[in-house]
């Protein structure tokens, strides 16, 4: 029998946590033959609700679930962690300046990074979901100097999936026939969904669509503003689709991308495509054997260049701001 994989989830009692934990426990994160032990981290006010969720997890009698620990101590939550999903974050509240938001999140992600550094397993993989995700990932990474930097990633898979679905709706082709789509930059309104290298049923996506104004004025803003549209419609933020994307991100990282396809992940830049080194920015990546690599050699046209640069500039400003606050 296999040793269980330790999966730590922060903000476990939140909306996304509720949509995420049952799928992890059922085997959808790592595979139907991989037993898991869940570690739930919450702030003290969230512990009771996390206990309620744990009771429901028990009541599912998931054959792969080998234990649940609930704690408000990051040192316990990340002890031996193989996978960490950092979901809990400080949301922006009315009247809050960006500096205040970054500082509040620094207070969360810095100690979590340190706890990962000191206690996680050697093969730890970290996905940051809580916003501002890219910069929160940078803060955690900076606090974990003994962990290889590339293990800290930020989620742009939901943006990727949203873009796939918009393209499928536009062209009437199933999502399974759409490949090589890329989200570049920050998980924010400046993100850039790039279809110029994408394929729809084997043909170049930009040529199939053949409508630059649809791309610029409908597709890109629809993908970037989808979160707000869901809040407007549902009266609550996207939780199940965010949880689904977190599952996809880790599943692909661990199990690999399909031959001939790639995915989008927020990862530390090595300077590829003119993205300043060290920024956690979204790139096209292939995954194999638990490692990812940036897809190289893509031609970036003028339309894409302007948009990638704008999103990267925003990431640079966020990095400067957290540097100024002494968080990295
Ligand atoms: P959610 O579970 O809905 O969201 C959690 C985080 O995910 C937010 O930062 C949210 O950002 C982010 N997020 C990223 N992508 C998306 C997306 N596509 N749609 C929606 N959210 C997205 O928040 P809840 O308030 O329900 O739950 C948060 C929980 O975290 C609470 O239980 C709280 O107690 C806990 N918490 C735990 C901490 C810890 O473990 N140390 C620290 C802080 C909080 P955005 O705000 O931009 O929507």
mmCIF file of C-alpha atoms and ligand atoms in Angstrom:
data_model
loop_
_atom_site.group_PDB
_atom_site.id
_atom_site.type_symbol
_atom_site.label_atom_id
_atom_site.label_comp_id
_atom_site.label_asym_id
_atom_site.label_seq_id
_atom_site.Cartn_x
_atom_site.Cartn_y
_atom_site.Cartn_z
ATOM 1 C CA UNK A 1 0.000 0.000 0.000
ATOM 2 C CA UNK A 2 1.197 3.520 -0.829
ATOM 3 C CA UNK A 3 2.104 6.063 1.814
ATOM 4 C CA UNK A 4 -0.557 8.782 1.869
ATOM 5 C CA UNK A 5 0.292 12.125 0.284
ATOM 6 C CA UNK A 6 -0.072 15.045 2.698
ATOM 7 C CA UNK A 7 -2.181 17.819 1.197
ATOM 8 C CA UNK A 8 -2.421 21.076 3.149
ATOM 9 C CA UNK A 9 -5.282 23.466 2.408
ATOM 10 C CA UNK A 10 -5.385 26.946 3.942
ATOM 11 C CA UNK A 11 -8.643 28.857 4.280
ATOM 12 C CA UNK A 12 -10.201 25.419 4.445
ATOM 13 C CA UNK A 13 -13.503 26.671 5.862
ATOM 14 C CA UNK A 14 -14.058 29.163 3.058
ATOM 15 C CA UNK A 15 -16.160 28.832 -0.071
ATOM 16 C CA UNK A 16 -13.377 27.544 -2.288
ATOM 17 C CA UNK A 17 -12.218 25.202 0.469
ATOM 18 C CA UNK A 18 -15.685 23.679 0.654
ATOM 19 C CA UNK A 19 -15.693 23.048 -3.091
ATOM 20 C CA UNK A 20 -12.138 21.701 -3.039
ATOM 21 C CA UNK A 21 -11.754 19.309 -0.125
ATOM 22 C CA UNK A 22 -14.288 16.692 -1.237
ATOM 23 C CA UNK A 23 -12.693 16.440 -4.648
ATOM 24 C CA UNK A 24 -9.211 16.039 -3.172
ATOM 25 C CA UNK A 25 -10.469 13.346 -0.807
ATOM 26 C CA UNK A 26 -12.207 11.509 -3.643
ATOM 27 C CA UNK A 27 -8.944 11.174 -5.583
ATOM 28 C CA UNK A 28 -9.417 13.825 -8.246
ATOM 29 C CA UNK A 29 -6.324 15.809 -7.272
ATOM 30 C CA UNK A 30 -3.665 13.128 -7.510
ATOM 31 C CA UNK A 31 -5.331 10.036 -8.931
ATOM 32 C CA UNK A 32 -7.751 7.294 -8.020
ATOM 33 C CA UNK A 33 -4.982 5.128 -6.532
ATOM 34 C CA UNK A 34 -3.292 7.751 -4.330
ATOM 35 C CA UNK A 35 -4.308 7.895 -0.660
ATOM 36 C CA UNK A 36 -4.304 11.374 0.900
ATOM 37 C CA UNK A 37 -4.116 12.899 4.333
ATOM 38 C CA UNK A 38 -5.677 16.349 4.635
ATOM 39 C CA UNK A 39 -4.263 19.153 6.768
ATOM 40 C CA UNK A 40 -6.667 22.036 7.168
ATOM 41 C CA UNK A 41 -5.298 25.414 8.213
ATOM 42 C CA UNK A 42 -7.701 28.103 9.379
ATOM 43 C CA UNK A 43 -7.596 31.246 11.433
ATOM 44 C CA UNK A 44 -9.045 30.697 14.938
ATOM 45 C CA UNK A 45 -12.512 32.011 13.911
ATOM 46 C CA UNK A 46 -12.598 29.466 11.070
ATOM 47 C CA UNK A 47 -11.703 26.365 13.084
ATOM 48 C CA UNK A 48 -15.224 25.401 14.112
ATOM 49 C CA UNK A 49 -16.524 25.560 10.546
ATOM 50 C CA UNK A 50 -13.505 23.537 9.398
ATOM 51 C CA UNK A 51 -14.441 20.889 11.966
ATOM 52 C CA UNK A 52 -17.924 20.784 10.462
ATOM 53 C CA UNK A 53 -16.486 20.249 7.000
ATOM 54 C CA UNK A 54 -14.245 17.505 8.394
ATOM 55 C CA UNK A 55 -17.345 15.773 9.814
ATOM 56 C CA UNK A 56 -18.889 15.815 6.350
ATOM 57 C CA UNK A 57 -15.674 14.479 4.840
ATOM 58 C CA UNK A 58 -15.824 11.615 7.340
ATOM 59 C CA UNK A 59 -19.411 10.966 6.340
ATOM 60 C CA UNK A 60 -18.420 10.493 2.711
ATOM 61 C CA UNK A 61 -16.329 7.451 3.745
ATOM 62 C CA UNK A 62 -13.850 8.177 0.976
ATOM 63 C CA UNK A 63 -11.665 5.088 0.575
ATOM 64 C CA UNK A 64 -8.580 7.195 -0.209
ATOM 65 C CA UNK A 65 -8.878 9.594 2.748
ATOM 66 C CA UNK A 66 -6.454 8.508 5.472
ATOM 67 C CA UNK A 67 -6.880 11.303 7.997
ATOM 68 C CA UNK A 68 -7.784 14.935 8.597
ATOM 69 C CA UNK A 69 -5.919 17.326 10.902
ATOM 70 C CA UNK A 70 -7.302 20.771 11.670
ATOM 71 C CA UNK A 71 -5.128 23.517 13.088
ATOM 72 C CA UNK A 72 -4.515 27.260 13.247
ATOM 73 C CA UNK A 73 -0.745 26.731 13.468
ATOM 74 C CA UNK A 74 1.097 26.847 10.109
ATOM 75 C CA UNK A 75 4.005 24.868 11.599
ATOM 76 C CA UNK A 76 1.658 21.939 12.192
ATOM 77 C CA UNK A 77 -0.358 22.414 9.003
ATOM 78 C CA UNK A 78 2.696 22.248 6.722
ATOM 79 C CA UNK A 79 4.536 19.515 8.629
ATOM 80 C CA UNK A 80 5.456 16.914 6.020
ATOM 81 C CA UNK A 81 3.276 18.586 3.384
ATOM 82 C CA UNK A 82 3.756 17.298 -0.163
ATOM 83 C CA UNK A 83 1.170 19.591 -1.751
ATOM 84 C CA UNK A 84 0.061 22.957 -0.344
ATOM 85 C CA UNK A 85 -2.960 24.838 -1.629
ATOM 86 C CA UNK A 86 -2.863 28.359 -0.219
ATOM 87 C CA UNK A 87 -6.448 29.507 -0.557
ATOM 88 C CA UNK A 88 -7.062 31.675 2.511
ATOM 89 C CA UNK A 89 -6.183 35.323 1.964
ATOM 90 C CA UNK A 90 -7.231 38.756 3.105
ATOM 91 C CA UNK A 91 -9.844 40.057 0.669
ATOM 92 C CA UNK A 92 -9.813 43.681 -0.426
ATOM 93 C CA UNK A 93 -12.427 45.550 1.540
ATOM 94 C CA UNK A 94 -13.958 48.891 0.730
ATOM 95 C CA UNK A 95 -11.573 51.818 0.968
ATOM 96 C CA UNK A 96 -8.538 49.563 1.295
ATOM 97 C CA UNK A 97 -5.408 50.810 -0.490
ATOM 98 C CA UNK A 98 -3.235 48.373 -2.393
ATOM 99 C CA UNK A 99 -0.446 48.836 0.156
ATOM 100 C CA UNK A 100 -2.797 47.836 2.998
ATOM 101 C CA UNK A 101 -3.934 44.780 1.056
ATOM 102 C CA UNK A 102 -0.367 43.669 0.349
ATOM 103 C CA UNK A 103 0.653 44.259 3.939
ATOM 104 C CA UNK A 104 -2.280 42.247 5.304
ATOM 105 C CA UNK A 105 -1.438 39.392 2.954
ATOM 106 C CA UNK A 106 2.232 39.647 3.848
ATOM 107 C CA UNK A 107 1.143 38.866 7.402
ATOM 108 C CA UNK A 108 -0.420 35.636 6.112
ATOM 109 C CA UNK A 109 1.940 34.446 3.367
ATOM 110 C CA UNK A 110 5.270 35.285 5.008
ATOM 111 C CA UNK A 111 4.763 33.025 8.046
ATOM 112 C CA UNK A 112 3.238 30.342 5.807
ATOM 113 C CA UNK A 113 6.321 30.482 3.549
ATOM 114 C CA UNK A 114 8.564 30.141 6.577
ATOM 115 C CA UNK A 115 6.557 27.200 7.907
ATOM 116 C CA UNK A 116 6.803 25.527 4.486
ATOM 117 C CA UNK A 117 10.541 26.178 4.507
ATOM 118 C CA UNK A 118 10.982 24.637 7.940
ATOM 119 C CA UNK A 119 8.513 21.750 7.900
ATOM 120 C CA UNK A 120 7.304 20.682 4.452
ATOM 121 C CA UNK A 121 8.455 17.523 2.682
ATOM 122 C CA UNK A 122 11.366 17.779 0.219
ATOM 123 C CA UNK A 123 9.052 17.350 -2.758
ATOM 124 C CA UNK A 124 6.618 20.127 -1.684
ATOM 125 C CA UNK A 125 4.598 21.744 -4.468
ATOM 126 C CA UNK A 126 2.814 25.002 -3.633
ATOM 127 C CA UNK A 127 -0.139 26.574 -5.418
ATOM 128 C CA UNK A 128 -1.330 30.017 -4.328
ATOM 129 C CA UNK A 129 -5.011 30.713 -5.031
ATOM 130 C CA UNK A 130 -5.659 33.540 -2.546
ATOM 131 C CA UNK A 131 -5.407 36.976 -4.145
ATOM 132 C CA UNK A 132 -3.324 38.847 -5.128
ATOM 133 C CA UNK A 133 -2.121 35.323 -5.970
ATOM 134 C CA UNK A 134 1.055 36.031 -7.948
ATOM 135 C CA UNK A 135 2.465 38.434 -5.393
ATOM 136 C CA UNK A 136 1.312 36.336 -2.431
ATOM 137 C CA UNK A 137 3.266 33.464 -4.009
ATOM 138 C CA UNK A 138 6.319 35.723 -4.275
ATOM 139 C CA UNK A 139 6.045 36.629 -0.582
ATOM 140 C CA UNK A 140 5.781 32.973 0.471
ATOM 141 C CA UNK A 141 8.667 32.000 -1.804
ATOM 142 C CA UNK A 142 10.931 34.729 -0.414
ATOM 143 C CA UNK A 143 10.284 33.399 3.087
ATOM 144 C CA UNK A 144 11.331 29.890 2.024
ATOM 145 C CA UNK A 145 14.951 30.178 0.853
ATOM 146 C CA UNK A 146 15.655 26.444 1.349
ATOM 147 C CA UNK A 147 12.835 25.355 -0.968
ATOM 148 C CA UNK A 148 13.611 25.477 -4.713
ATOM 149 C CA UNK A 149 11.985 28.678 -5.997
ATOM 150 C CA UNK A 150 10.154 26.885 -8.821
ATOM 151 C CA UNK A 151 7.971 25.022 -6.331
ATOM 152 C CA UNK A 152 5.984 28.221 -5.688
ATOM 153 C CA UNK A 153 3.271 28.773 -8.275
ATOM 154 C CA UNK A 154 0.169 30.918 -8.667
ATOM 155 C CA UNK A 155 -3.130 29.957 -10.238
ATOM 156 C CA UNK A 156 -4.066 31.204 -13.699
ATOM 157 C CA UNK A 157 -5.719 27.930 -14.666
ATOM 158 C CA UNK A 158 -9.191 29.320 -14.030
ATOM 159 C CA UNK A 159 -8.461 32.106 -16.522
ATOM 160 C CA UNK A 160 -7.159 29.444 -18.922
ATOM 161 C CA UNK A 161 -10.298 27.347 -18.520
ATOM 162 C CA UNK A 162 -12.547 30.387 -18.893
ATOM 163 C CA UNK A 163 -10.767 31.288 -22.139
ATOM 164 C CA UNK A 164 -11.137 27.719 -23.461
ATOM 165 C CA UNK A 165 -14.832 27.808 -22.752
ATOM 166 C CA UNK A 166 -15.315 31.205 -24.463
ATOM 167 C CA UNK A 167 -13.506 29.934 -27.562
ATOM 168 C CA UNK A 168 -15.582 26.767 -27.608
ATOM 169 C CA UNK A 169 -18.791 28.792 -27.405
ATOM 170 C CA UNK A 170 -17.660 31.170 -30.162
ATOM 171 C CA UNK A 171 -16.600 28.446 -32.619
ATOM 172 C CA UNK A 172 -18.947 25.592 -31.714
ATOM 173 C CA UNK A 173 -15.981 23.258 -31.219
ATOM 174 C CA UNK A 174 -15.726 21.204 -27.990
ATOM 175 C CA UNK A 175 -13.091 22.370 -25.464
ATOM 176 C CA UNK A 176 -11.295 19.058 -25.907
ATOM 177 C CA UNK A 177 -10.428 20.175 -29.458
ATOM 178 C CA UNK A 178 -8.805 23.442 -28.327
ATOM 179 C CA UNK A 179 -5.100 23.332 -27.563
ATOM 180 C CA UNK A 180 -2.075 25.536 -26.866
ATOM 181 C CA UNK A 181 -3.935 28.447 -25.383
ATOM 182 C CA UNK A 182 -1.875 30.729 -23.116
ATOM 183 C CA UNK A 183 -2.634 33.085 -20.262
ATOM 184 C CA UNK A 184 0.250 35.520 -19.775
ATOM 185 C CA UNK A 185 1.030 37.773 -16.812
ATOM 186 C CA UNK A 186 -0.842 38.516 -13.627
ATOM 187 C CA UNK A 187 -4.047 36.883 -12.352
ATOM 188 C CA UNK A 188 -5.812 40.233 -12.489
ATOM 189 C CA UNK A 189 -7.724 42.372 -14.960
ATOM 190 C CA UNK A 190 -4.457 42.878 -16.914
ATOM 191 C CA UNK A 191 -3.998 39.163 -17.681
ATOM 192 C CA UNK A 192 -3.657 38.373 -21.361
ATOM 193 C CA UNK A 193 -5.350 35.316 -22.916
ATOM 194 C CA UNK A 194 -3.367 34.635 -26.124
ATOM 195 C CA UNK A 195 -4.978 32.684 -28.974
ATOM 196 C CA UNK A 196 -2.291 33.342 -31.597
ATOM 197 C CA UNK A 197 -0.567 29.996 -30.982
ATOM 198 C CA UNK A 198 -3.734 28.142 -30.077
ATOM 199 C CA UNK A 199 -5.306 25.464 -32.243
ATOM 200 C CA UNK A 200 -8.990 24.858 -32.713
ATOM 201 C CA UNK A 201 -9.674 21.411 -34.195
ATOM 202 C CA UNK A 202 -6.138 21.413 -35.608
ATOM 203 C CA UNK A 203 -6.291 24.869 -37.223
ATOM 204 C CA UNK A 204 -4.767 28.130 -36.007
ATOM 205 C CA UNK A 205 -7.271 29.715 -33.617
ATOM 206 C CA UNK A 206 -6.698 33.316 -34.693
ATOM 207 C CA UNK A 207 -7.346 32.295 -38.316
ATOM 208 C CA UNK A 208 -10.433 30.278 -37.403
ATOM 209 C CA UNK A 209 -11.844 33.241 -35.476
ATOM 210 C CA UNK A 210 -10.600 35.791 -38.027
ATOM 211 C CA UNK A 211 -12.008 38.705 -36.055
ATOM 212 C CA UNK A 212 -9.426 40.884 -34.297
ATOM 213 C CA UNK A 213 -12.067 43.205 -32.864
ATOM 214 C CA UNK A 214 -13.897 40.256 -31.255
ATOM 215 C CA UNK A 215 -10.599 39.225 -29.652
ATOM 216 C CA UNK A 216 -9.779 42.725 -28.412
ATOM 217 C CA UNK A 217 -13.237 43.960 -27.435
ATOM 218 C CA UNK A 218 -15.144 40.836 -26.430
ATOM 219 C CA UNK A 219 -12.939 37.808 -25.754
ATOM 220 C CA UNK A 220 -10.151 39.390 -23.699
ATOM 221 C CA UNK A 221 -12.424 41.524 -21.464
ATOM 222 C CA UNK A 222 -14.931 38.661 -21.025
ATOM 223 C CA UNK A 223 -12.188 36.354 -19.732
ATOM 224 C CA UNK A 224 -10.607 39.057 -17.566
ATOM 225 C CA UNK A 225 -13.908 40.206 -16.048
ATOM 226 C CA UNK A 226 -15.547 36.814 -15.676
ATOM 227 C CA UNK A 227 -15.092 36.790 -11.905
ATOM 228 C CA UNK A 228 -17.072 40.023 -11.555
ATOM 229 C CA UNK A 229 -19.788 38.710 -13.914
ATOM 230 C CA UNK A 230 -20.197 35.632 -11.715
ATOM 231 C CA UNK A 231 -20.489 37.703 -8.550
ATOM 232 C CA UNK A 232 -23.154 39.788 -10.323
ATOM 233 C CA UNK A 233 -25.133 36.710 -11.414
ATOM 234 C CA UNK A 234 -24.668 34.427 -8.432
ATOM 235 C CA UNK A 235 -24.457 36.933 -5.644
ATOM 236 C CA UNK A 236 -21.271 35.221 -4.505
ATOM 237 C CA UNK A 237 -17.807 34.780 -5.983
ATOM 238 C CA UNK A 238 -16.816 31.817 -8.125
ATOM 239 C CA UNK A 239 -15.876 28.998 -5.802
ATOM 240 C CA UNK A 240 -16.525 25.661 -7.534
ATOM 241 C CA UNK A 241 -14.782 26.774 -10.728
ATOM 242 C CA UNK A 242 -11.850 28.172 -8.742
ATOM 243 C CA UNK A 243 -11.569 24.882 -6.842
ATOM 244 C CA UNK A 244 -11.801 22.974 -10.115
ATOM 245 C CA UNK A 245 -8.938 25.017 -11.571
ATOM 246 C CA UNK A 246 -6.796 24.381 -8.480
ATOM 247 C CA UNK A 247 -7.382 20.643 -8.954
ATOM 248 C CA UNK A 248 -6.479 20.943 -12.650
ATOM 249 C CA UNK A 249 -3.303 22.934 -11.886
ATOM 250 C CA UNK A 250 -1.894 20.368 -9.442
ATOM 251 C CA UNK A 251 -3.135 17.376 -11.430
ATOM 252 C CA UNK A 252 -1.379 18.625 -14.561
ATOM 253 C CA UNK A 253 1.802 19.573 -12.671
ATOM 254 C CA UNK A 254 2.001 16.069 -11.158
ATOM 255 C CA UNK A 255 0.694 13.981 -14.049
ATOM 256 C CA UNK A 256 1.838 16.004 -17.074
ATOM 257 C CA UNK A 257 0.384 17.825 -20.064
ATOM 258 C CA UNK A 258 -0.876 15.877 -23.072
ATOM 259 C CA UNK A 259 1.480 15.449 -26.035
ATOM 260 C CA UNK A 260 1.172 18.462 -28.323
ATOM 261 C CA UNK A 261 -0.619 20.615 -25.765
ATOM 262 C CA UNK A 262 0.380 22.957 -22.959
ATOM 263 C CA UNK A 263 -1.235 24.767 -20.046
ATOM 264 C CA UNK A 264 -0.892 28.092 -18.183
ATOM 265 C CA UNK A 265 0.729 28.437 -14.763
ATOM 266 C CA UNK A 266 1.973 31.402 -12.755
ATOM 267 C CA UNK A 267 5.630 30.506 -12.157
ATOM 268 C CA UNK A 268 8.879 32.292 -11.310
ATOM 269 C CA UNK A 269 10.212 33.855 -14.514
ATOM 270 C CA UNK A 270 13.645 32.852 -15.780
ATOM 271 C CA UNK A 271 13.621 35.937 -18.014
ATOM 272 C CA UNK A 272 11.884 34.167 -20.938
ATOM 273 C CA UNK A 273 9.819 36.374 -23.275
ATOM 274 C CA UNK A 274 11.214 39.525 -21.670
ATOM 275 C CA UNK A 275 9.436 38.894 -18.345
ATOM 276 C CA UNK A 276 11.711 40.214 -15.566
ATOM 277 C CA UNK A 277 13.437 37.344 -13.794
ATOM 278 C CA UNK A 278 11.922 36.267 -10.496
ATOM 279 C CA UNK A 279 8.443 37.692 -11.055
ATOM 280 C CA UNK A 280 5.731 35.082 -10.638
ATOM 281 C CA UNK A 281 3.990 35.466 -13.966
ATOM 282 C CA UNK A 282 1.811 33.215 -16.091
ATOM 283 C CA UNK A 283 3.476 31.388 -18.995
ATOM 284 C CA UNK A 284 2.694 28.580 -21.423
ATOM 285 C CA UNK A 285 4.187 25.464 -19.812
ATOM 286 C CA UNK A 286 4.461 21.764 -20.458
ATOM 287 C CA UNK A 287 4.610 19.380 -17.498
ATOM 288 C CA UNK A 288 6.286 16.003 -17.261
ATOM 289 C CA UNK A 289 7.433 13.809 -14.349
ATOM 290 C CA UNK A 290 6.283 16.380 -11.771
ATOM 291 C CA UNK A 291 8.244 19.242 -13.372
ATOM 292 C CA UNK A 292 7.230 22.076 -15.659
ATOM 293 C CA UNK A 293 9.054 23.894 -18.438
ATOM 294 C CA UNK A 294 8.254 27.142 -20.229
ATOM 295 C CA UNK A 295 7.363 26.598 -23.891
ATOM 296 C CA UNK A 296 10.126 28.385 -25.809
ATOM 297 C CA UNK A 297 10.416 29.956 -29.224
ATOM 298 C CA UNK A 298 6.900 31.370 -29.705
ATOM 299 C CA UNK A 299 6.677 34.453 -31.910
ATOM 300 C CA UNK A 300 5.060 37.269 -29.986
ATOM 301 C CA UNK A 301 3.262 39.718 -32.270
ATOM 302 C CA UNK A 302 2.744 43.404 -31.546
ATOM 303 C CA UNK A 303 -0.832 42.881 -30.288
ATOM 304 C CA UNK A 304 0.388 40.339 -27.727
ATOM 305 C CA UNK A 305 3.589 42.192 -26.796
ATOM 306 C CA UNK A 306 1.756 45.327 -25.638
ATOM 307 C CA UNK A 307 -0.621 43.305 -23.490
ATOM 308 C CA UNK A 308 2.006 41.021 -21.950
ATOM 309 C CA UNK A 309 4.173 44.048 -21.134
ATOM 310 C CA UNK A 310 1.265 45.838 -19.420
ATOM 311 C CA UNK A 311 0.521 42.855 -17.174
ATOM 312 C CA UNK A 312 4.209 42.320 -16.366
ATOM 313 C CA UNK A 313 4.524 46.005 -15.494
ATOM 314 C CA UNK A 314 1.736 45.560 -12.951
ATOM 315 C CA UNK A 315 3.581 42.589 -11.438
ATOM 316 C CA UNK A 316 6.762 44.670 -11.224
ATOM 317 C CA UNK A 317 4.855 47.389 -9.378
ATOM 318 C CA UNK A 318 3.436 44.839 -6.941
ATOM 319 C CA UNK A 319 6.939 43.467 -6.379
ATOM 320 C CA UNK A 320 8.278 46.981 -5.713
ATOM 321 C CA UNK A 321 5.440 47.581 -3.260
ATOM 322 C CA UNK A 322 6.110 44.410 -1.237
ATOM 323 C CA UNK A 323 9.841 45.155 -1.341
ATOM 324 C CA UNK A 324 9.084 48.584 0.067
ATOM 325 C CA UNK A 325 7.109 46.939 2.858
ATOM 326 C CA UNK A 326 10.027 44.619 3.645
ATOM 327 C CA UNK A 327 7.945 41.539 2.764
ATOM 328 C CA UNK A 328 10.478 40.114 0.318
HETATM 329 P P1 LIG B 1 -13.001 32.112 -0.887
HETATM 330 O O1 LIG B 1 -12.769 30.721 -0.463
HETATM 331 O O2 LIG B 1 -14.118 32.425 -1.792
HETATM 332 O O3 LIG B 1 -11.684 32.716 -1.564
HETATM 333 C C1 LIG B 1 -10.412 32.559 -0.985
HETATM 334 C C2 LIG B 1 -9.375 33.302 -1.786
HETATM 335 O O4 LIG B 1 -9.328 32.801 -3.109
HETATM 336 C C3 LIG B 1 -9.628 34.802 -1.907
HETATM 337 O O5 LIG B 1 -8.374 35.461 -1.705
HETATM 338 C C4 LIG B 1 -10.075 34.948 -3.330
HETATM 339 O O6 LIG B 1 -9.686 36.190 -3.875
HETATM 340 C C5 LIG B 1 -9.254 33.890 -3.987
HETATM 341 N N1 LIG B 1 -9.632 33.565 -5.355
HETATM 342 C C6 LIG B 1 -8.753 33.321 -6.354
HETATM 343 N N2 LIG B 1 -9.359 33.076 -7.486
HETATM 344 C C7 LIG B 1 -10.658 33.183 -7.240
HETATM 345 C C8 LIG B 1 -11.790 33.070 -8.053
HETATM 346 N N3 LIG B 1 -11.709 32.824 -9.326
HETATM 347 N N4 LIG B 1 -12.984 33.209 -7.490
HETATM 348 C C9 LIG B 1 -13.079 33.494 -6.188
HETATM 349 N N5 LIG B 1 -12.031 33.638 -5.384
HETATM 350 C C10 LIG B 1 -10.847 33.492 -5.898
HETATM 351 O O7 LIG B 1 -13.094 33.069 0.365
HETATM 352 P P2 LIG B 1 -13.882 32.865 1.747
HETATM 353 O O8 LIG B 1 -13.911 34.226 2.337
HETATM 354 O O9 LIG B 1 -15.109 32.056 1.581
HETATM 355 O O10 LIG B 1 -12.891 31.969 2.580
HETATM 356 C C11 LIG B 1 -11.634 32.357 2.966
HETATM 357 C C12 LIG B 1 -11.259 31.540 4.186
HETATM 358 O O11 LIG B 1 -9.887 31.747 4.427
HETATM 359 C C13 LIG B 1 -12.012 31.931 5.448
HETATM 360 O O12 LIG B 1 -12.528 30.748 6.034
HETATM 361 C C14 LIG B 1 -10.909 32.558 6.319
HETATM 362 O O13 LIG B 1 -11.122 32.281 7.693
HETATM 363 C C15 LIG B 1 -9.705 31.841 5.800
HETATM 364 N N6 LIG B 1 -8.403 32.439 6.006
HETATM 365 C C16 LIG B 1 -7.436 31.586 6.425
HETATM 366 C C17 LIG B 1 -6.162 32.002 6.619
HETATM 367 C C18 LIG B 1 -5.186 31.001 7.079
HETATM 368 O O14 LIG B 1 -5.394 29.799 6.895
HETATM 369 N N7 LIG B 1 -4.105 31.420 7.686
HETATM 370 C C19 LIG B 1 -5.778 33.390 6.398
HETATM 371 C C20 LIG B 1 -6.845 34.216 5.897
HETATM 372 C C21 LIG B 1 -8.122 33.735 5.702
HETATM 373 P P3 LIG B 1 -10.670 37.455 -3.940
HETATM 374 O O15 LIG B 1 -10.780 37.965 -2.555
HETATM 375 O O16 LIG B 1 -9.949 38.376 -4.871
HETATM 376 O O17 LIG B 1 -11.968 36.946 -4.502
#
